[in-house]
Amino acid sequence: MLMPVIPLYRTDAVPHPQAQVCVACEVRQAALFGALDDAGLARIHEHIPSTEWAPDAVLWRRGERGSAAYTLRSGIVRFERITSSGERRIVRLAGRGDLIGQQALLGEAYADEAVACTPVRMCRLPAPMIQRMGAEEPALLQELMRRWQRAVDEAEGWLAELTTGPARRRLLRLLDRLAADAEPGALLWMPRRDEIGDMLNMTVETASRVVSQLRREGVLTLQGPRNATVEAAALRAALEAEDAG
Amino acid sequence: MLMPVIPLYRTDAVPHPQAQVCVACEVRQAALFGALDDAGLARIHEHIPSTEWAPDAVLWRRGERGSAAYTLRSGIVRFERITSSGERRIVRLAGRGDLIGQQALLGEAYADEAVACTPVRMCRLPAPMIQRMGAEEPALLQELMRRWQRAVDEAEGWLAELTTGPARRRLLRLLDRLAADAEPGALLWMPRRDEIGDMLNMTVETASRVVSQLRREGVLTLQGPRNATVEAAALRAALEAEDAG
DNA sequence: CGAGCCGTTGAGGGGATTCAAGCTCAGTGG
DNA sequence: CCACTGAGCTTGAATCCCCTCAACGGCTCG
């Protein structure tokens, strides 16, 4: 009869429970820890709490000083600012797999307000943990910087694509992005008209008019107030017609 | 009579010539190496070439893969993209002390084109050097990430402040920023009308009209085609009038 | 000196805003 | 049960800001 094998040394070779959770994470490839191999993940001995937020929940406000970054597991978060003339402007969206709140890793205050657009699930990554892991795993720091660069590109791309041209074109481009980021198979998130307005720099009335127009054209079909489906072919055709003219 | 002191050992304690150059750099405080103390600077054994560029010189194009980041010692650089409908959009400006081209440190291609707006002087910081120094001096990595975050804030602030409201307000805000970043005492850089247009999302004609109007009001005085002075009080008053309405 | 770039100004039209009204729907309380 | 309310969405009409089209002047440069 065999006796159970009892290791004499290195019992710590058994991965920590949290590492097992992260290995199984459904967004691991896209997430910050995607940079770590299983051995790297095995060193995560901290508890990484997963939190849930309802739509319209404020994740943080401008000026607050956070103590953690977050990995978005599902849902959509918007970042907004108030301009010096008092208007709200939505400057970026984050979705599944994105890292948000990186400023906290530098001890800096948030320059914008983060609000959940849909139900949101995210993992809290405490700043000290990231800093400790970064010292051990240079790959993590590399990946962190890559995230920052992605945020810059996102913001600049948003500026270039979603603030130029007539209202119709801007809305088509927004739908294109939303469709691209949508969780596969699911309905896509349909922003409120005033959110569209503050994203695309137009009034609620104009946003409503253009949405209605696209609905009549069959590009867009509303499924309840906060969801919709898009006819991919029609959307592409409409976009090309815009870019041609 | 005193003999000159000749050290017997540790002649290498004498800072490397390049470190001396960096210690004396006129933008050191604002620059990436501001994070390093003199001892840290002493370890720079590489040659850091300073390059000069004439206005309209293209520093890099979209899609190119650089091998260095740069510290701007003087002048203004614009970053532009071509939208999918073929229009040029200027998405950010960089000035004295800014770090540009950080993507190269990650081996990523540039997503936008960088062009000198004025005569530009900058120092080339090769990617391998930054990586090696970063491994030795965590403060440098910290500062590097801080720069990235600043780029994100810049881009989002640009989006929020320079794309909203009537043409007049947008131009006033641009002038406000240019005045803030101007090298002290010097005239401020006056963009071409088509540059203003591509920054603020308006036509050259509208840009010209608004500039002329501000000139008549005494807010702005042109000093040659590429320079101007602003009446600080008048600018502030005009901005407040805008924000009130 | 004509060509071309840059800036300016005018006239007219169009797309978005403004102002206004009405609609649906969920929540509330009489 | 249903009026009442308010939030969100839609649609209409009038206005206005900005774009488009156009012409012209100053300037540099081949």
Coordinates of C-alpha atoms (C1' of nucleotides) in Angstrom, one line a residue:
Chain A
M1 CA 0.0 0.0 0.0
L2 CA 1.2 3.5 -0.9
M3 CA 1.7 6.1 1.7
P4 CA 0.7 9.6 0.7
V5 CA 3.6 11.6 -0.5
I6 CA 4.6 14.1 2.0
P7 CA 7.2 16.6 0.8
L8 CA 10.0 17.2 3.1
Y9 CA 10.9 20.7 1.8
R10 CA 9.3 23.4 -0.3
T11 CA 5.8 22.9 0.8
D12 CA 5.4 26.5 -0.4
A13 CA 5.6 25.2 -4.0
V14 CA 1.9 24.7 -3.8
P15 CA 0.4 27.8 -5.4
H16 CA -1.3 30.2 -3.1
P17 CA -5.1 30.2 -3.4
Q18 CA -5.2 33.7 -4.8
A19 CA -2.8 32.7 -7.5
Q20 CA -5.1 29.9 -8.4
V21 CA -7.9 32.3 -8.7
C22 CA -5.9 34.6 -11.0
V23 CA -4.8 31.6 -13.2
A24 CA -8.4 30.8 -13.7
C25 CA -9.4 34.5 -14.3
E26 CA -11.6 34.9 -17.4
V27 CA -9.8 38.1 -18.4
R28 CA -6.3 37.0 -17.4
Q29 CA -4.9 37.2 -20.9
A30 CA -6.1 40.7 -21.4
A31 CA -5.4 41.8 -17.8
L32 CA -2.3 43.2 -16.1
F33 CA -1.3 39.9 -14.8
G34 CA -1.3 38.4 -18.3
A35 CA 2.3 39.4 -18.3
L36 CA 3.1 36.9 -15.6
D37 CA 3.6 33.2 -16.2
D38 CA 2.2 30.7 -13.8
A39 CA 5.3 30.8 -11.7
G40 CA 5.0 34.6 -11.4
L41 CA 1.4 34.3 -10.4
A42 CA 2.2 31.7 -7.7
R43 CA 3.9 34.5 -5.8
I44 CA 0.7 36.4 -5.3
H45 CA 0.0 35.9 -1.6
E46 CA -2.3 38.8 -1.2
H47 CA -6.0 38.7 -1.2
I48 CA -7.4 40.5 -4.3
P49 CA -11.0 41.3 -3.6
S50 CA -13.4 41.4 -6.4
T51 CA -16.1 44.2 -6.1
E52 CA -19.4 44.7 -7.8
W53 CA -21.0 48.1 -8.6
A54 CA -24.4 49.0 -9.9
P55 CA -25.0 51.3 -12.9
D56 CA -24.4 55.0 -12.0
A57 CA -22.2 54.1 -9.0
V58 CA -19.4 56.5 -8.6
L59 CA -16.1 54.6 -8.4
W60 CA -14.1 57.7 -7.5
R61 CA -14.3 61.5 -7.8
R62 CA -11.9 64.1 -9.1
G63 CA -9.3 65.0 -6.5
E64 CA -9.6 61.8 -4.5
R65 CA -6.4 60.0 -3.8
G66 CA -6.9 56.2 -4.3
S67 CA -4.7 53.4 -2.9
A68 CA -5.3 50.8 -5.6
A69 CA -5.7 50.3 -9.3
Y70 CA -8.4 48.0 -10.7
T71 CA -8.8 45.4 -13.4
L72 CA -12.2 45.5 -15.0
R73 CA -13.6 42.0 -15.3
S74 CA -16.9 43.1 -16.9
G75 CA -19.0 46.1 -17.5
I76 CA -18.2 49.6 -18.8
V77 CA -16.8 52.6 -16.9
R78 CA -16.9 56.2 -18.1
F79 CA -14.4 58.9 -17.1
E80 CA -15.8 62.4 -17.0
R81 CA -14.6 65.9 -16.2
I82 CA -16.4 69.2 -15.7
T83 CA -15.0 71.9 -18.0
S84 CA -14.2 75.4 -16.7
S85 CA -17.5 76.6 -18.2
G86 CA -19.3 73.9 -16.1
E87 CA -20.3 71.4 -18.8
R88 CA -19.7 67.7 -18.3
R89 CA -17.5 66.0 -20.8
I90 CA -17.0 62.2 -21.0
V91 CA -13.3 61.8 -22.1
R92 CA -12.9 58.0 -22.1
L93 CA -14.5 54.6 -21.7
A94 CA -13.0 51.5 -20.2
G95 CA -14.2 48.0 -20.8
R96 CA -13.5 44.3 -20.0
G97 CA -9.8 43.7 -19.3
D98 CA -8.8 47.3 -19.0
L99 CA -6.7 48.6 -16.1
I100 CA -8.1 51.7 -14.5
G101 CA -7.0 54.1 -11.7
Q102 CA -3.3 53.7 -12.3
Q103 CA -2.7 57.2 -10.9
A104 CA -3.1 55.6 -7.5
L105 CA 0.1 53.7 -8.0
L106 CA 1.9 57.1 -8.2
G107 CA 0.1 58.6 -5.2
E108 CA -1.5 61.1 -7.5
A109 CA -5.1 62.4 -7.2
Y110 CA -7.6 61.4 -9.9
A111 CA -8.1 64.1 -12.4
D112 CA -11.5 62.8 -13.5
E113 CA -14.5 61.1 -12.1
A114 CA -15.1 57.4 -12.8
V115 CA -18.7 56.1 -13.0
A116 CA -20.1 52.7 -13.8
C117 CA -22.2 52.8 -17.0
T118 CA -23.4 49.1 -16.6
P119 CA -23.1 46.6 -13.8
V120 CA -19.4 46.5 -13.1
R121 CA -17.1 43.8 -11.6
M122 CA -13.5 44.6 -10.9
C123 CA -10.5 43.3 -9.0
R124 CA -8.8 45.6 -6.5
L125 CA -5.0 45.7 -6.9
P126 CA -3.5 47.6 -3.9
A127 CA -0.7 50.0 -4.8
P128 CA 1.9 48.5 -2.3
M129 CA 1.3 45.0 -3.8
I130 CA 1.9 46.2 -7.3
Q131 CA 5.0 48.1 -6.2
R132 CA 6.4 45.0 -4.5
M133 CA 5.6 42.7 -7.4
G134 CA 7.0 45.2 -9.8
A135 CA 10.4 45.1 -8.0
E136 CA 10.5 41.3 -8.4
E137 CA 9.0 41.0 -11.9
P138 CA 10.3 43.6 -14.3
A139 CA 7.8 42.2 -16.9
L140 CA 5.0 43.5 -14.7
L141 CA 6.4 47.1 -14.8
Q142 CA 6.8 46.7 -18.6
E143 CA 3.2 45.7 -18.9
L144 CA 2.1 48.5 -16.6
M145 CA 3.8 51.1 -18.8
R146 CA 2.2 49.4 -21.8
R147 CA -1.2 50.1 -20.1
W148 CA -0.3 53.7 -19.7
Q149 CA 0.6 54.1 -23.3
R150 CA -2.6 52.4 -24.3
A151 CA -4.5 55.0 -22.2
V152 CA -2.7 57.8 -24.1
D153 CA -3.6 56.2 -27.4
E154 CA -7.2 55.7 -26.4
A155 CA -7.5 59.3 -25.4
E156 CA -5.9 60.6 -28.5
G157 CA -7.9 58.3 -30.7
W158 CA -11.1 59.4 -29.0
L159 CA -10.1 63.0 -29.7
A160 CA -9.4 62.4 -33.3
E161 CA -12.3 60.1 -34.2
L162 CA -15.1 61.2 -31.9
T163 CA -14.9 64.9 -32.0
T164 CA -14.7 65.6 -35.8
G165 CA -17.3 65.7 -38.5
P166 CA -21.1 65.9 -38.4
A167 CA -23.1 64.4 -35.6
R168 CA -24.2 61.4 -37.6
R169 CA -20.6 60.4 -38.3
R170 CA -19.5 60.8 -34.7
L171 CA -22.4 58.6 -33.5
L172 CA -21.6 55.9 -36.1
R173 CA -18.0 55.8 -35.0
L174 CA -19.1 55.5 -31.4
L175 CA -21.4 52.6 -32.2
D176 CA -18.5 51.0 -34.1
R177 CA -16.4 51.2 -31.0
L178 CA -19.1 50.0 -28.7
A179 CA -19.8 47.0 -31.0
A180 CA -16.1 46.2 -31.1
D181 CA -15.8 46.2 -27.3
A182 CA -19.1 44.4 -26.6
E183 CA -18.9 41.2 -24.7
P184 CA -19.2 38.6 -27.5
G185 CA -22.7 37.5 -28.3
A186 CA -24.3 39.8 -25.8
L187 CA -26.3 42.9 -26.6
L188 CA -24.3 46.1 -26.8
W189 CA -24.6 48.8 -24.2
M190 CA -26.7 51.7 -25.3
P191 CA -25.8 54.9 -23.6
R192 CA -28.4 57.4 -22.4
R193 CA -28.9 60.3 -24.8
D194 CA -27.3 62.8 -22.5
E195 CA -24.3 60.5 -22.2
I196 CA -24.0 60.3 -26.0
G197 CA -24.2 64.1 -26.0
D198 CA -21.4 64.5 -23.5
M199 CA -19.3 62.0 -25.3
L200 CA -19.7 63.3 -28.8
N201 CA -20.1 67.0 -28.0
M202 CA -23.8 67.5 -29.0
T203 CA -27.1 68.2 -27.4
V204 CA -29.5 65.5 -26.1
E205 CA -31.9 66.6 -28.8
T206 CA -29.4 66.1 -31.6
A207 CA -28.3 62.7 -30.1
S208 CA -31.9 61.6 -30.0
R209 CA -32.6 62.7 -33.6
V210 CA -29.6 60.8 -35.0
V211 CA -30.3 57.7 -33.0
S212 CA -33.9 57.7 -34.2
Q213 CA -32.7 58.2 -37.8
L214 CA -30.4 55.2 -37.6
R215 CA -33.2 53.2 -36.1
R216 CA -35.4 54.0 -39.0
E217 CA -32.6 53.0 -41.4
G218 CA -32.2 49.7 -39.6
V219 CA -28.7 50.2 -38.5
L220 CA -29.7 50.1 -34.9
T221 CA -32.4 48.2 -33.0
L222 CA -33.1 49.1 -29.5
Q223 CA -33.6 46.2 -27.1
G224 CA -34.9 47.9 -24.0
P225 CA -33.7 51.3 -22.9
R226 CA -30.1 50.4 -22.2
N227 CA -29.3 47.8 -24.8
A228 CA -29.3 47.5 -28.6
T229 CA -28.1 45.4 -31.5
V230 CA -26.5 46.8 -34.6
E231 CA -26.7 45.5 -38.1
A232 CA -22.9 45.2 -38.7
A233 CA -23.2 45.4 -42.5
A234 CA -25.4 48.4 -42.5
L235 CA -23.1 50.1 -39.9
R236 CA -20.1 49.5 -42.1
A237 CA -21.8 50.8 -45.2
A238 CA -23.0 53.9 -43.4
L239 CA -19.5 54.6 -42.1
E240 CA -18.0 54.2 -45.5
A241 CA -20.6 56.5 -47.0
E242 CA -19.6 59.1 -44.3
D243 CA -15.9 58.8 -44.9
A244 CA -16.3 59.0 -48.7
G245 CA -18.3 62.2 -48.6
Chain B
M1 CA 54.1 76.5 -2.2
L2 CA 51.2 74.1 -2.7
M3 CA 51.3 71.3 -5.1
P4 CA 48.2 70.5 -7.1
V5 CA 46.3 67.7 -5.4
I6 CA 46.5 64.5 -7.4
P7 CA 44.2 61.7 -6.2
L8 CA 45.9 58.3 -5.9
Y9 CA 42.7 56.2 -6.2
R10 CA 39.2 56.4 -7.4
T11 CA 39.8 58.8 -10.2
D12 CA 36.5 57.4 -11.5
A13 CA 34.8 59.4 -8.7
V14 CA 35.1 62.4 -11.0
P15 CA 31.7 62.6 -12.7
H16 CA 31.5 61.5 -16.3
P17 CA 31.4 64.5 -18.7
Q18 CA 27.9 63.7 -19.8
A19 CA 26.7 63.7 -16.1
Q20 CA 28.2 67.2 -15.8
V21 CA 26.3 68.3 -18.8
C22 CA 23.1 66.9 -17.4
V23 CA 23.7 68.5 -14.0
A24 CA 24.0 71.9 -15.7
C25 CA 20.9 71.3 -18.0
E26 CA 18.6 74.2 -18.0
V27 CA 15.5 72.0 -17.9
R28 CA 16.9 69.4 -15.5
Q29 CA 14.3 70.1 -12.8
A30 CA 11.5 69.6 -15.2
A31 CA 13.1 66.8 -17.2
L32 CA 13.1 63.0 -16.7
F33 CA 16.4 63.1 -14.9
G34 CA 15.2 65.6 -12.4
A35 CA 14.3 62.4 -10.5
L36 CA 18.0 61.6 -10.1
D37 CA 20.2 63.2 -7.6
D38 CA 23.8 64.2 -8.5
A39 CA 25.0 60.7 -7.6
G40 CA 22.5 59.1 -9.9
L41 CA 23.5 61.4 -12.7
A42 CA 27.1 60.6 -12.2
R43 CA 26.4 57.1 -13.5
I44 CA 25.4 58.3 -16.9
H45 CA 28.3 57.2 -19.0
E46 CA 26.6 57.4 -22.3
H47 CA 26.7 60.2 -24.8
I48 CA 23.3 61.9 -24.9
P49 CA 23.3 63.8 -28.2
S50 CA 21.3 67.1 -28.4
T51 CA 19.7 67.6 -31.7
E52 CA 18.1 70.6 -33.4
W53 CA 15.2 70.8 -35.7
A54 CA 13.8 73.5 -37.9
P55 CA 10.0 74.4 -37.9
D56 CA 7.9 71.9 -39.9
A57 CA 10.6 69.2 -39.5
V58 CA 9.0 65.8 -39.0
L59 CA 10.4 64.1 -35.9
W60 CA 8.7 60.8 -36.7
R61 CA 5.8 59.4 -38.6
R62 CA 2.9 57.2 -37.6
G63 CA 3.8 53.6 -37.7
E64 CA 7.6 54.1 -37.3
R65 CA 9.4 52.3 -34.5
G66 CA 11.7 54.5 -32.7
S67 CA 14.7 53.5 -30.5
A68 CA 14.8 56.4 -28.1
A69 CA 12.7 58.9 -26.1
Y70 CA 13.5 62.6 -26.1
T71 CA 13.5 65.4 -23.6
L72 CA 12.4 68.7 -25.1
R73 CA 14.9 71.4 -24.2
S74 CA 13.1 74.2 -26.1
G75 CA 10.5 74.7 -28.7
I76 CA 7.1 73.2 -29.3
V77 CA 6.1 69.9 -30.9
R78 CA 2.7 69.0 -32.2
F79 CA 1.3 65.5 -32.4
E80 CA -1.2 64.8 -35.2
R81 CA -3.2 62.0 -36.7
I82 CA -5.2 61.5 -39.8
T83 CA -8.8 60.5 -39.1
S84 CA -10.5 57.7 -41.0
S85 CA -12.2 60.3 -43.1
G86 CA -8.9 61.8 -44.0
E87 CA -8.8 65.0 -42.0
R88 CA -5.8 66.0 -40.0
R89 CA -6.3 66.4 -36.3
I90 CA -3.7 67.8 -33.9
V91 CA -4.2 65.9 -30.6
R92 CA -1.5 67.3 -28.3
L93 CA 1.3 69.8 -27.9
A94 CA 4.5 69.3 -26.1
G95 CA 6.8 72.0 -24.7
R96 CA 10.0 72.8 -22.8
G97 CA 10.8 69.9 -20.4
D98 CA 8.4 67.4 -21.7
L99 CA 9.3 63.9 -22.4
I100 CA 8.2 62.7 -25.8
G101 CA 8.3 59.4 -27.8
Q102 CA 8.0 57.1 -24.8
Q103 CA 6.4 54.5 -26.9
A104 CA 9.9 53.7 -28.2
L105 CA 10.8 52.4 -24.7
L106 CA 8.2 49.7 -25.1
G107 CA 9.2 48.9 -28.6
E108 CA 5.8 50.1 -29.8
A109 CA 5.2 52.0 -33.1
Y110 CA 4.2 55.6 -32.9
A111 CA 0.5 56.1 -33.3
D112 CA 0.8 59.7 -34.4
E113 CA 3.1 62.0 -36.3
A114 CA 5.4 64.4 -34.4
V115 CA 6.2 67.7 -36.1
A116 CA 8.3 70.7 -34.8
C117 CA 6.1 73.8 -34.6
T118 CA 9.1 76.1 -33.8
P119 CA 12.8 75.6 -33.8
V120 CA 13.3 72.6 -31.5
R121 CA 16.2 71.4 -29.4
M122 CA 16.0 68.0 -27.7
C123 CA 18.1 65.4 -26.1
R124 CA 18.0 61.8 -27.3
L125 CA 17.6 59.2 -24.6
P126 CA 18.3 55.7 -26.1
A127 CA 15.8 53.0 -25.0
P128 CA 18.5 50.6 -23.8
M129 CA 20.0 53.3 -21.6
I130 CA 16.7 54.1 -20.0
Q131 CA 16.1 50.4 -19.4
R132 CA 19.5 49.9 -17.8
M133 CA 19.2 53.0 -15.6
G134 CA 15.6 52.0 -14.7
A135 CA 16.8 48.7 -13.3
E136 CA 19.4 50.5 -11.1
E137 CA 17.3 53.5 -10.1
P138 CA 13.7 52.7 -9.3
A139 CA 13.1 56.5 -8.9
L140 CA 13.6 56.8 -12.6
L141 CA 10.9 54.3 -13.4
Q142 CA 8.6 56.1 -11.1
E143 CA 9.2 59.3 -12.8
L144 CA 8.8 57.6 -16.2
M145 CA 5.3 56.4 -15.2
R146 CA 4.5 59.9 -13.9
R147 CA 5.3 61.2 -17.3
W148 CA 2.9 58.8 -18.9
Q149 CA 0.2 59.8 -16.5
R150 CA 0.8 63.4 -17.4
A151 CA 0.4 62.6 -21.1
V152 CA -3.0 61.0 -20.3
D153 CA -4.1 64.0 -18.3
E154 CA -2.9 66.3 -21.0
A155 CA -4.8 64.5 -23.7
E156 CA -8.0 64.3 -21.6
G157 CA -7.7 67.9 -20.6
W158 CA -7.2 68.9 -24.2
L159 CA -10.3 67.0 -25.1
A160 CA -12.4 68.5 -22.4
E161 CA -11.3 72.1 -22.8
L162 CA -10.4 72.6 -26.4
T163 CA -13.3 70.8 -28.1
T164 CA -16.3 72.3 -26.3
G165 CA -18.2 75.5 -26.8
P166 CA -18.1 78.2 -29.5
A167 CA -15.0 78.9 -31.6
R168 CA -14.2 82.0 -29.7
R169 CA -14.0 80.2 -26.3
R170 CA -11.9 77.4 -27.7
L171 CA -9.4 79.9 -29.1
L172 CA -9.3 81.8 -25.9
R173 CA -8.5 78.6 -24.0
L174 CA -5.8 77.7 -26.5
L175 CA -4.2 81.1 -26.1
D176 CA -4.4 80.7 -22.3
R177 CA -2.5 77.4 -22.5
L178 CA 0.1 78.8 -25.0
A179 CA 0.7 81.8 -22.7
A180 CA 1.1 79.5 -19.7
D181 CA 3.7 77.3 -21.4
A182 CA 5.6 80.1 -23.2
E183 CA 9.2 80.5 -22.3
P184 CA 9.2 83.3 -19.7
G185 CA 9.6 86.8 -21.1
A186 CA 9.6 85.6 -24.7
L187 CA 6.9 86.2 -27.2
L188 CA 4.4 83.4 -27.5
W189 CA 4.2 81.1 -30.4
M190 CA 1.4 81.9 -32.8
P191 CA 0.2 78.9 -34.7
R192 CA -0.7 79.1 -38.4
R193 CA -4.5 79.4 -39.0
D194 CA -4.8 75.9 -40.3
E195 CA -3.0 74.6 -37.3
I196 CA -5.5 76.4 -35.1
G197 CA -8.2 74.9 -37.2
D198 CA -6.9 71.3 -36.8
M199 CA -6.3 71.8 -33.0
L200 CA -9.7 73.4 -32.3
N201 CA -11.8 71.6 -34.9
M202 CA -12.8 74.6 -37.0
T203 CA -12.0 75.9 -40.5
V204 CA -9.1 78.2 -41.3
E205 CA -11.6 80.9 -42.1
T206 CA -13.3 80.7 -38.7
A207 CA -9.8 80.6 -37.0
S208 CA -8.8 83.7 -39.0
R209 CA -12.0 85.5 -38.2
V210 CA -11.7 84.9 -34.4
V211 CA -8.0 85.8 -34.3
S212 CA -8.8 89.1 -36.1
Q213 CA -11.6 89.8 -33.7
L214 CA -9.4 89.3 -30.7
R215 CA -6.8 91.5 -32.3
R216 CA -9.3 94.3 -32.7
E217 CA -10.3 93.8 -29.1
G218 CA -6.7 94.2 -28.0
V219 CA -6.5 90.8 -26.4
L220 CA -3.9 89.7 -28.9
T221 CA -1.1 91.5 -30.7
L222 CA 0.7 89.8 -33.6
Q223 CA 4.5 90.3 -33.6
G224 CA 5.4 88.9 -37.0
P225 CA 3.6 86.0 -38.6
R226 CA 4.6 83.3 -36.0
N227 CA 4.7 85.3 -32.8
A228 CA 2.3 87.3 -30.6
T229 CA 1.8 88.9 -27.2
V230 CA -1.4 88.6 -25.2
E231 CA -2.9 91.2 -22.8
A232 CA -3.1 88.9 -19.8
A233 CA -5.9 90.9 -18.1
A234 CA -8.0 91.2 -21.2
L235 CA -7.6 87.4 -21.9
R236 CA -8.7 86.6 -18.4
A237 CA -11.7 88.9 -18.7
A238 CA -12.7 87.4 -22.0
L239 CA -12.4 83.9 -20.6
E240 CA -14.5 84.7 -17.6
A241 CA -17.1 86.4 -19.8
E242 CA -17.2 83.2 -21.9
D243 CA -17.5 80.9 -18.9
A244 CA -20.3 83.0 -17.4
G245 CA -22.5 83.0 -20.5
Chain C
dC1 C1' 6.9 88.8 -62.3
dG2 C1' 3.9 85.2 -62.1
dA3 C1' 3.1 81.3 -59.0
dG4 C1' 1.9 79.7 -54.7
dC5 C1' 1.2 80.0 -49.7
dC6 C1' -0.9 82.3 -46.0
dG7 C1' -4.2 85.3 -44.1
dT8 C1' -8.4 88.1 -44.4
dT9 C1' -13.1 89.3 -45.4
dG10 C1' -17.8 88.9 -47.5
dA11 C1' -22.1 86.4 -48.8
dG12 C1' -25.0 82.6 -48.5
dG13 C1' -26.5 78.1 -46.9
dG14 C1' -26.8 74.3 -43.7
dG15 C1' -26.4 71.7 -39.7
dA16 C1' -26.8 72.0 -34.9
dT17 C1' -28.7 74.5 -31.0
dT18 C1' -32.3 76.6 -28.6
dC19 C1' -36.9 76.8 -27.1
dA20 C1' -41.0 74.3 -26.6
dA21 C1' -44.3 70.7 -26.4
dG22 C1' -45.8 66.0 -25.9
dC23 C1' -44.9 61.1 -25.1
dT24 C1' -43.9 56.8 -22.3
dC25 C1' -42.9 54.7 -18.1
dA26 C1' -41.8 53.9 -13.2
dG27 C1' -42.5 55.3 -8.7
dT28 C1' -45.5 57.6 -5.2
dG29 C1' -49.3 58.4 -2.5
dG30 C1' -54.1 59.9 -2.1
Chain D
dC1 C1' -57.2 52.3 -8.7
dC2 C1' -55.6 56.3 -10.8
dA3 C1' -54.0 61.0 -10.7
dC4 C1' -49.6 63.0 -10.0
dT5 C1' -44.9 63.6 -10.7
dG6 C1' -40.4 63.5 -12.7
dA7 C1' -37.0 61.5 -15.7
dG8 C1' -35.8 60.1 -20.1
dC9 C1' -36.9 60.3 -25.1
dT10 C1' -38.8 62.3 -29.2
dT11 C1' -40.3 65.7 -32.4
dG12 C1' -41.2 70.4 -34.4
dA13 C1' -40.0 75.3 -35.5
dA14 C1' -37.1 79.2 -35.4
dT15 C1' -32.6 80.9 -34.8
dC16 C1' -27.8 81.1 -35.1
dC17 C1' -23.1 79.8 -35.4
dC18 C1' -20.1 78.0 -38.4
dC19 C1' -19.0 76.0 -42.9
dT20 C1' -18.6 76.6 -47.8
dC21 C1' -17.5 79.1 -51.7
dA22 C1' -15.4 83.0 -53.4
dA23 C1' -12.4 86.9 -54.1
dC24 C1' -8.5 89.6 -52.8
dG25 C1' -3.9 91.4 -50.7
dG26 C1' 0.7 90.6 -48.9
dC27 C1' 4.6 88.0 -49.0
dT28 C1' 8.3 84.8 -50.5
dC29 C1' 10.6 82.5 -53.9
dG30 C1' 11.9 80.4 -58.2

